[in-house]
PDB file of C-alpha atoms in Angstrom:
ATOM      1  CA  MET A   1       3.856   2.718  22.188  1.00 36.00           C
ATOM      2  CA  MET A   2       0.352   3.059  20.676  1.00 40.00           C
ATOM      3  CA  LEU A   3      -2.035   4.208  23.333  1.00 42.00           C
ATOM      4  CA  CYS A   4      -5.145   2.747  22.264  1.00 40.00           C
ATOM      5  CA  VAL A   5     -11.578   3.320  22.582  1.00 43.00           C
ATOM      6  CA  ARG A   6     -11.712   4.680  19.045  1.00 49.00           C
ATOM      7  CA  ARG A   7     -12.606   8.403  18.553  1.00 51.00           C
ATOM      8  CA  LYS A   8     -14.575   9.549  15.514  1.00 57.00           C
ATOM      9  CA  GLY A   9     -12.097   9.924  12.729  1.00 58.00           C
ATOM     10  CA  CYS A  10      -9.104   8.480  14.640  1.00 66.00           C
ATOM     11  CA  PRO A  11      -7.678   5.021  13.979  1.00 69.00           C
ATOM     12  CA  ILE A  12      -6.308   4.874  17.607  1.00 76.00           C
ATOM     13  CA  ASP A  13      -7.741   2.922  20.437  1.00 81.00           C
ATOM     14  CA  TYR A  14      -7.541   4.729  23.781  1.00 87.00           C
ATOM     15  CA  SER A  15      -8.499   1.984  26.124  1.00 87.00           C
ATOM     16  CA  LEU A  16      -5.262   2.542  28.190  1.00 89.00           C
ATOM     17  CA  CYS A  17      -6.556   6.090  28.876  1.00 93.00           C
ATOM     18  CA  ASN A  18      -8.415   4.996  31.963  1.00 95.00           C
ATOM     19  CA  GLN A  19      -6.804   7.102  34.675  1.00 96.00           C
ATOM     20  CA  THR A  20      -8.056  10.231  36.371  1.00 97.00           C
ATOM     21  CA  VAL A  21      -5.877  13.335  36.486  1.00 98.00           C
ATOM     22  CA  THR A  22      -6.388  16.871  37.754  1.00 98.00           C
ATOM     23  CA  VAL A  23      -4.914  19.768  35.704  1.00 98.00           C
ATOM     24  CA  TYR A  24      -4.318  23.026  37.633  1.00 98.00           C
ATOM     25  CA  HIS A  25      -3.781  26.176  35.585  1.00 97.00           C
ATOM     26  CA  LYS A  26      -2.830  29.689  36.746  1.00 96.00           C
ATOM     27  CA  ASP A  27      -3.912  32.700  34.763  1.00 94.00           C
ATOM     28  CA  GLY A  28      -2.781  35.955  36.443  1.00 92.00           C
ATOM     29  CA  GLU A  29      -4.182  35.728  39.918  1.00 91.00           C
ATOM     30  CA  SER A  30      -6.942  33.182  39.102  1.00 95.00           C
ATOM     31  CA  TYR A  31      -6.643  29.445  39.482  1.00 96.00           C
ATOM     32  CA  SER A  32      -8.620  26.707  37.701  1.00 96.00           C
ATOM     33  CA  ARG A  33      -8.907  22.999  38.185  1.00 97.00           C
ATOM     34  CA  THR A  34     -10.032  20.635  35.474  1.00 97.00           C
ATOM     35  CA  VAL A  35     -10.444  16.849  36.079  1.00 97.00           C
ATOM     36  CA  TYR A  36     -10.092  14.430  33.252  1.00 97.00           C
ATOM     37  CA  ALA A  37     -11.320  10.878  33.756  1.00 95.00           C
ATOM     38  CA  ASN A  38      -9.917   9.467  30.562  1.00 94.00           C
ATOM     39  CA  ALA A  39      -6.154  10.175  30.708  1.00 96.00           C
ATOM     40  CA  PHE A  40      -2.968   8.181  30.604  1.00 96.00           C
ATOM     41  CA  LEU A  41      -0.138   9.428  32.749  1.00 97.00           C
ATOM     42  CA  ASP A  42       3.101   7.524  32.716  1.00 95.00           C
ATOM     43  CA  PHE A  43       6.053   8.366  34.929  1.00 93.00           C
ATOM     44  CA  LYS A  44       9.659   7.496  33.941  1.00 89.00           C
ATOM     45  CA  LYS A  45      12.725   7.459  36.057  1.00 80.00           C
ATOM     46  CA  THR A  46      16.187   7.189  34.512  1.00 78.00           C
ATOM     47  CA  GLN A  47      19.631   6.989  36.136  1.00 77.00           C
ATOM     48  CA  SER A  48      22.879   7.889  34.471  1.00 77.00           C
ATOM     49  CA  VAL A  49      26.349   7.229  35.728  1.00 80.00           C
ATOM     50  CA  ASP A  50      29.427   9.182  34.788  1.00 79.00           C
ATOM     51  CA  LYS A  51      32.889   9.792  36.288  1.00 80.00           C
ATOM     52  CA  THR A  52      31.467  12.144  38.998  1.00 81.00           C
ATOM     53  CA  GLY A  53      28.792   9.744  40.171  1.00 78.00           C
ATOM     54  CA  SER A  54      25.156   8.899  39.351  1.00 79.00           C
ATOM     55  CA  ARG A  55      22.286  11.214  38.633  1.00 77.00           C
ATOM     56  CA  GLU A  56      18.566  10.522  38.552  1.00 74.00           C
ATOM     57  CA  ALA A  57      16.085  12.208  36.312  1.00 77.00           C
ATOM     58  CA  ASN A  58      12.273  11.987  36.299  1.00 82.00           C
ATOM     59  CA  SER A  59      10.043  12.535  33.352  1.00 91.00           C
ATOM     60  CA  PHE A  60       6.403  11.901  32.332  1.00 95.00           C
ATOM     61  CA  LEU A  61       3.988  11.507  29.458  1.00 96.00           C
ATOM     62  CA  LEU A  62       0.434  12.644  29.675  1.00 97.00           C
ATOM     63  CA  VAL A  63      -2.155  11.682  26.995  1.00 96.00           C
ATOM     64  CA  ILE A  64      -5.709  12.973  26.984  1.00 96.00           C
ATOM     65  CA  PRO A  65      -7.981  11.802  24.084  1.00 93.00           C
ATOM     66  CA  GLY A  66      -9.828  14.547  22.242  1.00 90.00           C
ATOM     67  CA  THR A  67      -9.171  18.158  23.140  1.00 90.00           C
ATOM     68  CA  ALA A  68      -7.829  19.339  26.449  1.00 93.00           C
ATOM     69  CA  ARG A  69      -6.733  22.698  27.773  1.00 92.00           C
ATOM     70  CA  LEU A  70      -3.145  22.185  28.736  1.00 96.00           C
ATOM     71  CA  TYR A  71      -0.393  24.807  28.822  1.00 97.00           C
ATOM     72  CA  PRO A  72       3.326  24.718  29.815  1.00 97.00           C
ATOM     73  CA  GLY A  73       3.515  25.512  33.474  1.00 97.00           C
ATOM     74  CA  ASP A  74       0.348  23.740  34.348  1.00 97.00           C
ATOM     75  CA  LYS A  75       0.488  21.234  37.208  1.00 97.00           C
ATOM     76  CA  VAL A  76      -0.989  17.782  36.806  1.00 97.00           C
ATOM     77  CA  LEU A  77      -1.910  15.460  39.722  1.00 97.00           C
ATOM     78  CA  LEU A  78      -2.662  11.806  39.352  1.00 97.00           C
ATOM     79  CA  GLY A  79      -6.205  11.326  40.681  1.00 97.00           C
ATOM     80  CA  GLU A  80      -8.830  13.819  41.617  1.00 97.00           C
ATOM     81  CA  GLY A  81      -7.246  16.847  43.468  1.00 95.00           C
ATOM     82  CA  ALA A  82      -8.707  19.562  45.718  1.00 95.00           C
ATOM     83  CA  GLU A  83      -9.625  22.991  44.475  1.00 95.00           C
ATOM     84  CA  ILE A  84      -6.918  25.660  44.448  1.00 93.00           C
ATOM     85  CA  ALA A  85      -8.018  29.257  44.995  1.00 92.00           C
ATOM     86  CA  THR A  86      -5.096  31.240  46.471  1.00 94.00           C
ATOM     87  CA  ARG A  87      -1.462  32.012  45.593  1.00 95.00           C
ATOM     88  CA  LYS A  88      -0.339  30.264  48.756  1.00 95.00           C
ATOM     89  CA  ALA A  89      -2.122  26.962  47.863  1.00 95.00           C
ATOM     90  CA  TRP A  90      -0.712  27.221  44.290  1.00 96.00           C
ATOM     91  CA  SER A  91       2.818  27.729  45.638  1.00 95.00           C
ATOM     92  CA  ALA A  92       2.466  24.765  48.097  1.00 95.00           C
ATOM     93  CA  LEU A  93       1.471  22.510  45.163  1.00 96.00           C
ATOM     94  CA  ILE A  94       5.071  21.269  44.194  1.00 95.00           C
ATOM     95  CA  PRO A  95       6.295  17.853  43.102  1.00 93.00           C
ATOM     96  CA  ALA A  96       8.739  17.680  46.046  1.00 91.00           C
ATOM     97  CA  THR A  97       5.937  17.558  48.564  1.00 93.00           C
ATOM     98  CA  VAL A  98       2.903  16.269  46.668  1.00 94.00           C
ATOM     99  CA  GLN A  99       3.221  12.691  45.381  1.00 93.00           C
ATOM    100  CA  GLY A 100       1.998  12.114  41.812  1.00 93.00           C
ATOM    101  CA  LEU A 101       2.319  15.791  40.851  1.00 96.00           C
ATOM    102  CA  VAL A 102       4.203  16.875  37.671  1.00 96.00           C
ATOM    103  CA  ILE A 103       4.703  20.214  35.919  1.00 96.00           C
ATOM    104  CA  VAL A 104       3.955  20.455  32.232  1.00 97.00           C
ATOM    105  CA  GLU A 105       6.934  21.525  30.056  1.00 97.00           C
ATOM    106  CA  TYR A 106       5.530  20.908  26.647  1.00 97.00           C
ATOM    107  CA  VAL A 107       2.064  20.347  24.980  1.00 97.00           C
ATOM    108  CA  ASP A 108       1.573  18.760  21.673  1.00 96.00           C
ATOM    109  CA  SER A 109      -1.782  18.111  19.867  1.00 94.00           C
ATOM    110  CA  LYS A 110      -1.849  15.070  17.628  1.00 91.00           C
ATOM    111  CA  TYR A 111      -4.009  14.969  14.427  1.00 89.00           C
ATOM    112  CA  TRP A 112      -5.088  12.241  12.016  1.00 84.00           C
ATOM    113  CA  ASN A 113      -6.593  13.297   8.630  1.00 82.00           C
ATOM    114  CA  GLY A 114      -7.213  16.924   9.981  1.00 84.00           C
ATOM    115  CA  VAL A 115      -8.979  15.694  13.215  1.00 84.00           C
ATOM    116  CA  GLN A 116      -7.486  16.202  16.633  1.00 87.00           C
ATOM    117  CA  CYS A 117      -7.165  12.809  18.198  1.00 89.00           C
ATOM    118  CA  HIS A 118      -5.401  13.578  21.439  1.00 92.00           C
ATOM    119  CA  VAL A 119      -3.195  15.939  23.413  1.00 96.00           C
ATOM    120  CA  GLU A 120       0.200  14.896  24.671  1.00 96.00           C
ATOM    121  CA  ALA A 121       2.118  16.745  27.458  1.00 97.00           C
ATOM    122  CA  GLY A 122       5.354  16.010  29.176  1.00 95.00           C
ATOM    123  CA  GLY A 123       8.270  17.174  31.114  1.00 92.00           C
TER     124      GLY A 123
END
């Protein structure tokens, strides 16, 4: 799927990147929060059946046009989330209890003719 507003030097139209997400990052004992108003976050649920029963798996794709500071282990919340300032608050921010929260497993920057067009993350 081509996620398509043109950026300088990129032939891709990012008009589907119209969601707001909050990215939480932990660096040592400091916590940061960055809100991106031009993101695309897609959730995917798959179910597989084998001889022992069925199993459900969840995954996601996050696209942020331009450059974005994303790292494996970051937490991403759909919408604008609250500030996180303590270890306790960071630990409480888990997908099992916070709807719309995912944890980044990989980050991949995408380029066109040497210009970074967007950042993809998933898990």
